[in-house]
Coordinates of C-alpha atoms and ligand atoms in Angstrom, one line a residue:
M1 CA 90.5 103.9 104.3
D2 CA 91.2 100.4 103.1
Q3 CA 92.4 100.9 98.3
R4 CA 94.5 98.2 98.8
V5 CA 92.8 95.6 96.3
V6 CA 93.9 91.4 96.1
E7 CA 92.4 88.8 93.4
C8 CA 91.4 85.3 94.7
V9 CA 90.7 83.1 92.1
P10 CA 90.0 79.3 94.0
N11 CA 89.6 77.0 91.7
F12 CA 87.0 73.2 93.5
S13 CA 86.3 70.6 92.4
E14 CA 83.2 70.4 92.1
G15 CA 81.4 72.1 88.6
R16 CA 77.8 69.8 89.0
D17 CA 76.5 69.8 92.2
K18 CA 75.3 73.8 92.7
A19 CA 73.8 73.2 95.8
K20 CA 77.9 72.1 96.8
I21 CA 79.3 75.2 94.6
K22 CA 77.1 78.0 96.6
Q23 CA 78.2 76.5 99.7
I24 CA 81.3 77.8 99.2
T25 CA 80.8 80.7 97.9
D26 CA 78.1 81.6 101.2
A27 CA 81.2 80.6 103.4
I28 CA 83.6 83.6 100.6
Q29 CA 80.4 86.2 100.5
A30 CA 79.9 86.2 104.4
V31 CA 83.3 87.3 105.4
P32 CA 83.0 91.5 105.8
H33 CA 84.3 93.6 103.4
V34 CA 84.7 91.1 100.0
T35 CA 82.6 90.9 96.7
L36 CA 82.6 88.0 94.3
L37 CA 83.7 89.4 91.2
D38 CA 82.4 85.9 89.1
L39 CA 81.4 81.8 89.8
D40 CA 82.6 79.5 86.0
P41 CA 81.4 76.3 86.8
G42 CA 82.6 73.2 84.7
A43 CA 80.3 70.7 83.3
D44 CA 83.1 68.9 81.3
T45 CA 86.3 69.7 83.9
N46 CA 83.8 69.1 86.8
R47 CA 85.8 72.1 88.0
T48 CA 84.5 75.8 89.4
V49 CA 86.4 79.2 88.9
V50 CA 85.3 81.8 91.5
T51 CA 86.5 85.5 91.3
F52 CA 86.8 87.4 94.7
V53 CA 87.9 91.1 95.7
G54 CA 88.4 93.3 98.9
D55 CA 91.3 93.6 100.8
P56 CA 93.8 91.7 101.7
D57 CA 93.3 90.6 105.7
S58 CA 89.0 90.1 104.5
V59 CA 90.8 88.2 101.7
A60 CA 92.8 85.7 103.5
E61 CA 89.8 85.3 105.8
A62 CA 87.4 84.1 103.1
A63 CA 89.9 81.8 101.0
F64 CA 90.4 80.0 104.0
Q65 CA 86.5 79.8 104.8
A66 CA 86.3 78.7 101.0
I67 CA 89.1 76.0 101.8
A68 CA 87.9 75.2 105.1
K69 CA 83.8 74.5 103.0
A70 CA 85.1 72.6 100.2
A71 CA 87.1 69.7 102.2
Q72 CA 84.0 69.8 104.4
V73 CA 81.2 68.7 101.6
L74 CA 83.4 68.1 98.6
D75 CA 85.5 64.2 98.4
M76 CA 87.7 63.8 95.9
S77 CA 87.8 60.1 96.9
Q78 CA 84.8 60.2 94.9
H79 CA 85.5 62.9 92.3
H80 CA 86.0 62.3 88.9
G81 CA 86.7 65.4 85.7
E82 CA 89.3 66.3 83.0
H83 CA 91.4 68.8 84.4
P84 CA 93.6 68.0 86.1
R85 CA 93.6 68.1 89.8
M86 CA 95.0 66.8 93.6
G87 CA 92.0 68.9 95.6
A88 CA 88.8 69.9 96.9
T89 CA 90.2 73.2 96.2
D90 CA 92.9 72.0 93.7
V91 CA 95.0 76.1 93.1
C92 CA 94.3 79.3 95.7
P93 CA 96.0 82.1 93.6
F94 CA 96.7 85.9 95.6
V95 CA 96.6 88.3 92.6
P96 CA 97.8 91.7 93.5
I97 CA 95.3 94.9 91.7
S98 CA 96.3 97.5 93.5
G99 CA 97.7 99.3 96.4
V100 CA 99.6 95.7 97.6
T101 CA 102.6 93.8 95.8
M102 CA 103.3 90.8 94.5
E103 CA 105.7 89.7 98.0
D104 CA 101.9 91.2 100.4
C105 CA 100.6 88.3 98.1
A106 CA 102.8 85.6 98.6
A107 CA 102.8 86.6 102.0
I108 CA 99.5 86.1 102.5
A109 CA 99.4 82.5 100.8
R110 CA 101.7 80.9 103.2
R111 CA 99.7 83.1 105.9
V112 CA 97.0 80.9 104.3
G113 CA 98.6 78.2 104.1
E114 CA 99.7 78.1 106.7
R115 CA 96.4 78.2 108.4
V116 CA 95.1 74.7 106.2
G117 CA 98.0 72.9 107.2
R118 CA 97.6 73.1 110.7
E119 CA 93.7 74.3 111.3
L120 CA 92.6 72.0 108.3
D121 CA 94.7 68.8 108.2
I122 CA 95.6 69.3 104.8
P123 CA 98.8 68.8 102.5
V124 CA 99.4 72.6 101.3
Y125 CA 102.3 73.4 98.4
L126 CA 103.5 77.0 97.6
Y127 CA 103.4 77.6 93.8
E128 CA 104.5 80.8 91.8
A129 CA 105.9 83.6 93.6
A130 CA 105.1 82.1 96.9
A131 CA 107.3 79.1 95.7
S132 CA 109.8 78.0 99.0
R133 CA 112.1 76.1 96.3
P134 CA 112.4 76.9 92.6
E135 CA 111.4 73.5 91.5
R136 CA 107.7 74.0 93.4
K137 CA 107.5 77.3 91.6
N138 CA 105.2 75.1 88.0
L139 CA 101.4 74.7 89.3
A140 CA 102.4 71.3 86.9
T141 CA 105.3 69.7 87.9
I142 CA 103.7 70.2 91.6
R143 CA 100.5 68.7 90.3
K144 CA 101.4 65.6 88.4
G145 CA 100.2 62.2 88.7
E146 CA 97.2 64.3 90.6
Y147 CA 94.5 62.7 93.2
E148 CA 95.3 59.3 92.0
R149 CA 98.8 59.3 93.1
L150 CA 99.4 61.9 96.0
A151 CA 99.5 59.8 98.8
E152 CA 102.6 57.8 97.2
K153 CA 103.8 61.4 96.5
L154 CA 103.4 62.7 99.9
R155 CA 105.5 59.6 101.3
D156 CA 108.5 61.1 99.1
P157 CA 110.6 63.0 101.1
E158 CA 111.3 65.3 98.0
W159 CA 107.5 66.6 98.6
K160 CA 107.3 67.0 102.2
P161 CA 104.4 69.8 101.5
D162 CA 105.3 73.0 102.6
F163 CA 102.3 73.2 105.3
G164 CA 100.5 70.5 107.0
P165 CA 101.1 66.5 107.5
A166 CA 102.5 64.1 104.8
R167 CA 99.7 61.9 105.3
F168 CA 97.4 61.8 102.7
H169 CA 93.8 63.2 103.3
A170 CA 91.4 61.5 101.2
K171 CA 88.8 62.9 101.4
A172 CA 89.9 67.0 100.6
G173 CA 93.2 66.2 98.8
A174 CA 96.2 68.7 98.4
T175 CA 96.4 72.2 97.4
V176 CA 98.2 74.9 96.0
I177 CA 98.2 78.2 96.7
G178 CA 100.6 80.4 95.9
A179 CA 100.7 84.3 94.6
R180 CA 100.6 85.3 90.7
E181 CA 100.5 88.3 88.5
F182 CA 96.8 89.0 86.7
L183 CA 96.6 87.5 83.8
I184 CA 94.7 89.9 80.8
A185 CA 92.8 88.2 77.7
F186 CA 93.3 91.2 75.2
N187 CA 91.7 91.0 71.2
V188 CA 93.1 92.8 69.0
T189 CA 91.0 93.8 65.7
L190 CA 91.2 94.3 62.5
N191 CA 89.7 95.0 59.4
T192 CA 89.4 91.1 57.9
R193 CA 88.0 88.0 58.7
D194 CA 90.9 86.4 57.3
K195 CA 92.3 84.6 60.7
A196 CA 95.2 83.8 58.3
L197 CA 96.2 87.7 58.6
A198 CA 95.8 87.7 61.9
T199 CA 98.3 85.2 62.8
D200 CA 101.4 86.4 60.6
I201 CA 100.9 89.6 63.0
A202 CA 99.8 87.7 66.5
F203 CA 103.1 85.9 66.0
E204 CA 105.2 88.4 65.6
L205 CA 104.3 89.8 68.7
R206 CA 104.3 86.7 71.1
E207 CA 107.2 85.6 73.6
R208 CA 107.8 82.1 71.7
G209 CA 107.6 84.0 68.3
R210 CA 107.6 82.0 64.7
V211 CA 109.8 79.6 61.8
A212 CA 112.6 81.9 60.6
R213 CA 112.0 82.1 57.1
A214 CA 114.3 83.3 53.9
A215 CA 113.4 87.5 53.2
T216 CA 110.5 87.2 50.4
G217 CA 110.2 91.4 49.8
S218 CA 106.9 90.7 51.4
N219 CA 105.5 91.8 54.5
Y220 CA 103.8 89.0 55.3
Y221 CA 106.0 86.8 56.5
S222 CA 104.9 83.1 55.4
K223 CA 106.2 82.9 51.7
G224 CA 110.3 82.6 52.2
K225 CA 112.0 79.0 53.1
I226 CA 112.3 77.7 56.3
L227 CA 115.5 78.3 57.9
T228 CA 117.5 75.9 60.2
Y229 CA 120.4 76.2 61.1
Q230 CA 124.1 73.9 58.9
E231 CA 127.1 72.7 60.6
N232 CA 129.6 76.1 60.7
A233 CA 126.5 78.0 59.7
Y234 CA 124.1 79.2 62.4
P235 CA 121.6 82.2 61.2
C236 CA 119.8 84.9 63.8
G237 CA 116.0 84.5 63.3
N238 CA 115.3 87.8 63.5
C239 CA 118.0 89.4 61.5
D240 CA 120.8 88.2 58.4
F241 CA 123.5 88.1 60.8
I242 CA 124.5 84.1 60.2
A243 CA 127.8 83.0 62.7
R244 CA 130.3 79.8 62.4
T245 CA 129.0 78.5 65.8
F246 CA 126.1 78.3 67.7
V247 CA 127.4 80.3 71.0
E248 CA 128.3 83.0 68.5
T249 CA 124.4 83.2 67.7
V250 CA 123.6 82.8 71.2
T251 CA 125.3 86.3 72.7
H252 CA 124.8 88.2 68.8
C253 CA 121.0 88.1 70.2
R254 CA 121.0 89.0 73.4
D255 CA 123.3 92.1 72.5
K256 CA 121.8 93.0 69.3
H257 CA 117.9 91.6 69.8
D258 CA 117.4 92.0 73.8
Y259 CA 116.6 88.0 73.8
D260 CA 117.4 84.7 75.8
L261 CA 117.6 82.4 71.8
E262 CA 118.5 79.4 74.7
N263 CA 114.6 79.7 75.9
L264 CA 113.7 80.7 72.6
L265 CA 114.1 77.3 71.7
R266 CA 112.5 76.1 74.8
L267 CA 109.6 77.6 74.2
N268 CA 109.3 75.6 71.0
D269 CA 109.9 72.5 72.7
V270 CA 113.8 71.8 71.0
D271 CA 116.3 71.4 73.2
P272 CA 119.2 73.6 72.2
S273 CA 122.3 71.4 74.8
R274 CA 121.5 68.6 71.8
P275 CA 123.0 69.0 68.2
L276 CA 121.3 72.0 66.4
A277 CA 122.0 71.0 62.6
G278 CA 119.6 70.8 60.1
Q279 CA 117.0 72.1 63.1
K280 CA 114.7 75.0 62.3
V281 CA 115.6 78.6 63.0
Y282 CA 113.4 80.5 65.8
R283 CA 112.3 84.8 64.9
A284 CA 111.4 85.9 68.7
G285 CA 108.5 87.6 69.0
K286 CA 108.4 91.4 70.2
F287 CA 107.1 90.8 73.4
T288 CA 107.6 88.3 76.6
H289 CA 104.4 87.1 79.4
C290 CA 102.9 87.1 76.1
K291 CA 101.0 84.3 73.9
A292 CA 99.2 84.8 71.3
I293 CA 97.0 83.5 67.8
G294 CA 95.1 84.8 65.7
W295 CA 91.1 83.4 64.6
Y296 CA 88.0 84.9 63.6
V297 CA 85.3 85.9 65.4
D298 CA 81.4 84.8 63.9
E299 CA 80.0 87.5 65.8
Y300 CA 81.7 90.2 65.3
R301 CA 82.7 88.9 61.3
R302 CA 86.2 89.9 61.6
A303 CA 90.4 88.6 63.0
Q304 CA 91.3 89.2 66.0
I305 CA 94.7 88.7 67.3
S306 CA 93.7 86.7 70.1
I307 CA 96.5 88.2 73.0
N308 CA 96.7 86.4 76.8
L309 CA 99.3 88.6 79.2
T310 CA 100.4 86.5 81.7
N311 CA 101.7 90.0 83.4
C312 CA 100.3 93.2 82.1
K313 CA 103.2 95.2 84.3
A314 CA 106.3 93.9 82.1
T315 CA 103.8 93.7 79.0
P316 CA 101.3 96.6 78.9
P317 CA 97.8 95.9 76.6
H318 CA 98.5 99.6 75.0
L319 CA 102.3 98.7 73.9
V320 CA 101.3 95.5 73.0
L321 CA 98.0 97.2 70.7
E322 CA 100.5 100.3 69.6
E323 CA 102.4 97.4 68.0
A324 CA 99.9 95.6 66.6
R325 CA 99.1 99.0 65.4
R326 CA 102.2 99.2 63.9
L327 CA 102.5 96.0 62.0
A328 CA 98.7 95.4 60.8
A329 CA 99.8 99.5 58.6
L330 CA 103.0 97.6 57.0
R331 CA 100.3 94.3 56.2
G332 CA 98.3 97.1 54.7
L333 CA 95.8 96.3 58.1
V334 CA 93.6 98.4 60.5
V335 CA 93.7 98.0 63.8
T336 CA 90.0 99.1 64.7
G337 CA 90.1 98.1 68.2
S338 CA 90.6 96.0 70.9
E339 CA 87.9 94.0 73.9
V340 CA 89.1 92.9 77.1
V341 CA 87.8 89.2 77.5
G342 CA 87.1 89.5 81.7
L343 CA 88.1 91.9 83.3
I344 CA 91.6 94.6 83.2
P345 CA 93.2 95.8 86.4
Y346 CA 92.8 99.3 87.7
P347 CA 96.4 100.2 87.5
A348 CA 96.7 98.9 84.0
L349 CA 94.4 100.9 82.1
L350 CA 95.0 104.5 84.4
E351 CA 99.4 103.5 82.7
A352 CA 97.2 102.6 79.4
G353 CA 95.5 106.3 79.6
S354 CA 98.9 108.5 81.0
Y355 CA 100.4 107.1 78.1
Y356 CA 98.2 108.2 75.5
L357 CA 97.6 111.7 77.2
K358 CA 101.4 112.2 77.1
A359 CA 101.6 111.0 74.0
Q360 CA 99.3 113.9 72.3
G361 CA 101.2 115.8 75.5
K362 CA 99.0 116.4 77.5
S363 CA 98.9 116.4 81.3
A364 CA 98.5 113.0 83.1
F365 CA 97.4 114.6 86.5
V366 CA 93.9 115.9 84.6
P367 CA 90.5 113.6 87.5
I368 CA 91.0 109.9 87.2
P369 CA 88.1 109.5 85.1
D370 CA 89.1 111.9 82.3
V371 CA 92.6 109.5 82.4
L372 CA 90.1 106.0 82.2
Q373 CA 88.6 107.4 79.1
T374 CA 91.4 108.1 77.5
A375 CA 92.8 104.5 77.6
V376 CA 88.7 103.1 76.5
F377 CA 88.7 105.7 73.6
S378 CA 92.6 105.9 72.5
M379 CA 92.9 101.6 72.7
G380 CA 88.9 101.6 71.5
L381 CA 87.7 99.1 73.7
A382 CA 84.5 99.8 72.8
D383 CA 85.1 98.7 68.9
V384 CA 83.1 94.7 69.5
S385 CA 81.6 95.2 72.8
P386 CA 80.2 97.2 75.4
F387 CA 83.1 99.1 77.9
D388 CA 81.6 99.4 81.1
L389 CA 83.9 101.1 83.4
R390 CA 82.7 99.5 86.5
R391 CA 82.1 96.4 85.5
K392 CA 85.1 95.7 83.5
V393 CA 87.8 96.8 85.7
I394 CA 88.8 95.6 89.4
G395 CA 89.9 97.8 91.2
L396 CA 88.8 101.0 90.7
P397 CA 88.8 102.9 93.7
R398 CA 85.7 103.5 95.7
E399 CA 82.4 105.7 93.3
F400 CA 81.1 108.8 94.9
D401 CA 78.3 107.1 94.7
K402 CA 76.7 107.9 98.1
G403 CA 76.9 110.7 99.9
L404 CA 78.1 114.1 100.4
V405 CA 79.8 114.8 97.7
T406 CA 77.2 113.8 95.2
M407 CA 74.8 116.5 96.4
T408 CA 75.0 120.0 94.5
V409 CA 76.8 122.6 96.2
K410 CA 73.6 124.6 96.7
D411 CA 71.9 120.7 98.1
F412 CA 75.2 120.4 100.5
T413 CA 75.5 123.9 101.9
D414 CA 72.4 124.1 102.6
E415 CA 71.9 120.5 104.2
V416 CA 75.6 122.6 106.2
S417 CA 72.6 124.7 107.9
R418 CA 70.1 123.0 109.3
D419 CA 70.7 122.1 113.0
T420 CA 72.1 118.5 112.5
P421 CA 75.0 118.3 114.6
A422 CA 76.9 116.4 111.1
P423 CA 78.4 118.2 107.8
G424 CA 79.8 120.2 110.2
G425 CA 82.9 122.1 110.8
G426 CA 85.2 119.0 109.4
S427 CA 84.0 118.6 106.5
V428 CA 83.9 121.7 105.1
A429 CA 87.1 122.2 105.9
A430 CA 88.1 118.8 104.0
L431 CA 85.7 120.6 100.6
A432 CA 87.9 123.5 101.5
G433 CA 91.1 121.5 101.3
A434 CA 89.9 119.5 98.3
L435 CA 88.7 123.3 95.9
G436 CA 91.7 124.8 97.3
S437 CA 94.0 121.3 95.3
A438 CA 92.1 122.0 92.3
L439 CA 92.5 125.2 91.9
A440 CA 96.5 124.4 92.0
S441 CA 95.5 121.7 89.3
M442 CA 93.8 123.8 87.4
L443 CA 97.2 126.0 86.9
A444 CA 99.7 123.5 86.9
I445 CA 98.3 121.9 83.9
L446 CA 97.6 125.1 82.4
R447 CA 101.2 126.2 82.7
E448 CA 102.9 122.3 82.2
G449 CA 103.4 123.1 78.6
K450 CA 104.4 126.0 78.4
T451 CA 107.6 127.2 80.7
E452 CA 110.3 126.9 79.1
S453 CA 112.3 126.5 82.2
A454 CA 113.3 123.1 83.3
T455 CA 113.2 122.9 86.4
A456 CA 109.8 125.2 86.6
A457 CA 108.6 122.1 84.1
A458 CA 109.7 119.5 86.7
G459 CA 108.5 121.8 89.9
L460 CA 104.6 121.9 87.9
L461 CA 104.4 118.3 86.9
Q462 CA 104.6 116.7 90.6
A463 CA 102.6 119.7 91.2
A464 CA 99.9 118.9 88.6
E465 CA 100.9 115.2 90.6
I466 CA 99.6 116.0 94.8
A467 CA 97.2 118.6 93.7
Q468 CA 95.5 116.1 92.0
R469 CA 96.2 113.0 94.6
V470 CA 94.7 115.7 97.9
K471 CA 92.1 116.4 95.8
D472 CA 90.4 113.2 95.8
Q473 CA 91.9 112.2 99.1
L474 CA 90.1 115.4 100.8
V475 CA 86.8 115.1 98.5
L476 CA 86.4 111.4 100.1
A477 CA 87.2 112.9 104.2
V478 CA 84.5 115.9 103.3
D479 CA 82.2 112.0 104.1
E480 CA 84.5 110.4 106.3
D481 CA 84.9 113.4 108.4
T482 CA 80.9 112.9 109.2
N483 CA 81.8 109.4 109.3
A484 CA 84.0 109.6 111.9
F485 CA 82.5 109.7 114.9
N486 CA 80.3 106.8 113.8
A487 CA 83.4 104.0 115.9
Y488 CA 82.8 105.9 119.1
M489 CA 79.3 106.2 118.9
E490 CA 78.4 102.5 119.1
A491 CA 81.2 102.3 122.0
R492 CA 79.3 104.6 124.0
R493 CA 75.7 102.9 122.9
L494 CA 77.5 99.2 124.5
P495 CA 75.9 97.5 127.8
A496 CA 77.8 99.1 131.0
N497 CA 76.3 96.9 133.6
T498 CA 79.9 95.1 135.3
E499 CA 82.5 96.2 135.2
Q500 CA 84.2 94.0 132.3
E501 CA 81.5 95.6 130.0
K502 CA 82.2 98.9 131.4
T503 CA 86.2 98.5 131.1
V504 CA 85.4 96.7 127.5
R505 CA 82.9 100.2 126.2
E506 CA 85.3 102.4 128.4
R507 CA 88.1 101.3 125.8
Q508 CA 86.4 101.2 122.5
M509 CA 84.9 104.5 123.7
Q510 CA 88.7 105.9 123.0
D511 CA 89.8 103.5 120.5
G512 CA 86.4 105.5 118.9
L513 CA 87.9 109.0 119.3
K514 CA 91.5 108.5 118.1
A515 CA 89.9 107.2 115.2
A516 CA 88.2 110.8 114.7
V517 CA 91.2 112.8 115.7
R518 CA 92.5 110.7 112.6
V519 CA 90.6 111.4 110.1
P520 CA 90.6 115.6 111.3
H521 CA 94.3 114.8 111.3
Q522 CA 94.9 113.3 107.6
T523 CA 92.0 116.4 105.6
A524 CA 94.9 119.4 107.7
R525 CA 98.1 117.4 106.5
A526 CA 96.5 116.3 102.8
S527 CA 95.5 120.8 102.6
F528 CA 99.1 121.8 103.2
E529 CA 100.3 120.4 100.9
G530 CA 97.2 122.0 98.8
M531 CA 99.0 124.8 99.8
Q532 CA 102.4 124.2 99.2
A533 CA 101.6 122.8 95.1
A534 CA 99.9 126.4 94.7
W535 CA 102.4 128.2 95.8
T536 CA 104.3 126.2 93.1
V537 CA 101.6 127.7 90.9
V538 CA 101.6 131.0 92.1
Q539 CA 106.1 131.6 91.4
H540 CA 105.8 129.8 87.9
G541 CA 102.1 130.7 87.0
N542 CA 101.5 133.9 85.0
V543 CA 99.8 137.5 87.2
S544 CA 96.6 136.7 85.1
S545 CA 96.2 133.1 87.1
I546 CA 98.3 134.6 90.3
T547 CA 95.1 134.7 92.3
D548 CA 93.7 131.9 91.4
G549 CA 96.8 130.7 93.0
A550 CA 96.6 132.7 95.6
V551 CA 93.0 131.9 96.4
G552 CA 93.9 128.2 96.0
A553 CA 96.7 128.7 99.5
Q554 CA 94.0 130.6 101.2
V555 CA 91.4 128.3 100.9
A556 CA 93.8 125.2 101.3
Y557 CA 94.8 127.0 104.8
A558 CA 91.0 127.0 106.2
G559 CA 91.3 123.3 105.4
V560 CA 94.8 122.8 107.3
R561 CA 93.1 125.7 109.9
G562 CA 89.6 123.6 110.0
G563 CA 91.7 120.0 110.1
V564 CA 93.7 121.5 112.9
W565 CA 90.6 122.6 115.5
N566 CA 89.2 119.7 114.8
V567 CA 91.9 117.4 116.1
L568 CA 92.8 119.6 119.5
I569 CA 88.8 119.4 120.1
N570 CA 88.6 115.9 119.8
L571 CA 92.2 115.9 121.7
K572 CA 90.1 116.9 125.2
D573 CA 88.7 113.5 126.3
I574 CA 91.5 111.3 125.2
T575 CA 93.2 109.3 128.2
D576 CA 96.3 108.4 126.6
A577 CA 98.3 111.1 126.7
A578 CA 102.0 110.0 124.7
F579 CA 99.2 110.1 121.7
V580 CA 97.3 113.2 122.4
H581 CA 101.0 114.9 123.1
E582 CA 102.8 113.2 120.5
M583 CA 99.3 114.6 118.2
R584 CA 99.6 118.0 119.3
D585 CA 104.0 118.3 118.2
K586 CA 102.6 117.4 114.8
C587 CA 99.4 120.1 114.6
D588 CA 101.9 122.6 116.4
G589 CA 104.3 122.2 113.5
L590 CA 101.5 121.7 110.8
L591 CA 99.9 124.4 111.9
R592 CA 103.3 126.6 111.8
D593 CA 104.1 125.5 108.5
A594 CA 101.0 126.7 107.5
H595 CA 101.1 130.1 108.5
A596 CA 103.8 130.7 107.3
L597 CA 103.0 129.5 104.2
L598 CA 100.5 131.3 103.7
T599 CA 102.4 134.7 104.8
Q600 CA 104.9 133.7 101.8
V601 CA 101.7 133.2 99.3
V602 CA 100.4 136.0 100.7
A603 CA 103.3 138.9 99.8
H604 CA 103.8 137.2 96.2
V605 CA 101.6 137.3 95.4
D606 CA 100.2 141.3 96.7
K607 CA 103.9 142.5 95.1
R608 CA 102.6 141.0 91.9
L609 CA 99.5 143.4 91.7
A610 CA 100.4 146.1 93.0
E611 CA 103.6 146.4 89.9
L612 CA 100.7 145.1 87.9
I613 CA 99.2 148.2 88.8
D614 CA 101.8 150.9 89.1
K615 CA 102.1 149.9 85.3
E616 CA 99.1 151.5 84.3
Ligands
ZN1 ZN1 120.2 89.1 64.2

């Protein structure tokens, strides 16, 4: 099962002709495992922004198909619009959402770019994290001159495309492909209608900061006299420090406030290499990758700090919110909540939930829906508009919305008891492993804050993390085991009339069998991790809960044993001797370790119980 999620946000140079736009989105949706999330056509810009997600390979395929379709149905020589552009598919960024790195997305960008150049003869430039050289990082730089001057640009050796011919493609123009971070549009709502108060906080938060002023004693910053650099007097904008030279102030800002003053000046359109006497002093904001302004929203009848976060890994929204809350309190204001415009990546919301749980002294290794709910409540995300996790969060793990795992315990037990071959021992083994891990998780969370020993606390924390992870994995395996034979059954239905058909059918059946072996093997491995977590909690738990841990280890052992049996029964029809041998070895080792661990747990628990009974 692939839980890796990549987002793709191509911009097409057509925002008016719905039929043409539909042809492009149809090409995207024709690719399996791709979900179209959003379509944003602009008539004035004559441009459409499309958002879709999926696993890396599917997203790469859909992006290529969309670029090919756009090259076929759009004609740049006829295009007019207000937005800068140079191609039918103007720009196509890949964005890591979960389970993938920026480098993975840059690799996808290069792969798609190479294919677009080779198969479609369209010049391709790589940008941002996929850029081939520093001067091609910035999209605006690459696009300078736009479509109208592209032919000229392609003749310049400096602008030889990264892929495709250095030859003008009149119909499709050129395409800029790359990888970048996710953009979060995040608004913090205040208990005021005064936009100026929101702006005062926004300027403290944003990377480019604001013009520095002399202190007035007010918490609002807009009143004091504007500071300027003088010959022999270079004040720091963030404290009272004044140096005799600019160089000293640069060093001071780096050492004391952790920012690059020259970069700050450039962000405010001041060239630091020129004489600075008479020039305004700037005060850096708190966060990098953060743009912010104040505005008033009529619909909410409140002012907001409107924030754009261009890298939520470096600057997570919950930390910006907490700083806004602090700054608001200093100014006699209250943050009533926050708002995500568009989508927020799942890992960012998960991180926020963990942050607030830890701040409350609670374990962050609780069921994922609880962590996410904590984030929504703590950030006040439903303050001014509804916040539906399924609609607002991108890359949410597959919901348990269908299949065996949505049944009641009674219905599932009845289903197993019926005279149908599935669900059978494999699904039951996975459920046993999940329940054993759940018991280990319960005890780990209960004991985590109560132990005095640092080693025990670290062990319990790790056990809690492992138990939650393998529990979720094993719950999914309940259905996966029942579906594991699908590929094999499909292969069996293939025709076998000719020798060639027979060969294809046999190979696909063998592949299906191998897939069917991997699911129970994963079940056995995950269940063993659940057993290890149970052993940790049995050692550090108190006597009253020791039997819960013992039950956890015992049923998780059933998960290991059951998984291994299901591997072995399916190995008998696999002809690849090396695969069979390797799998047998893995199972033998797993079984040996699990059996030894179970013996250890049982002996430990029985000894503790005997001591307890003797005492009474
Ligand atoms: Zn300073």
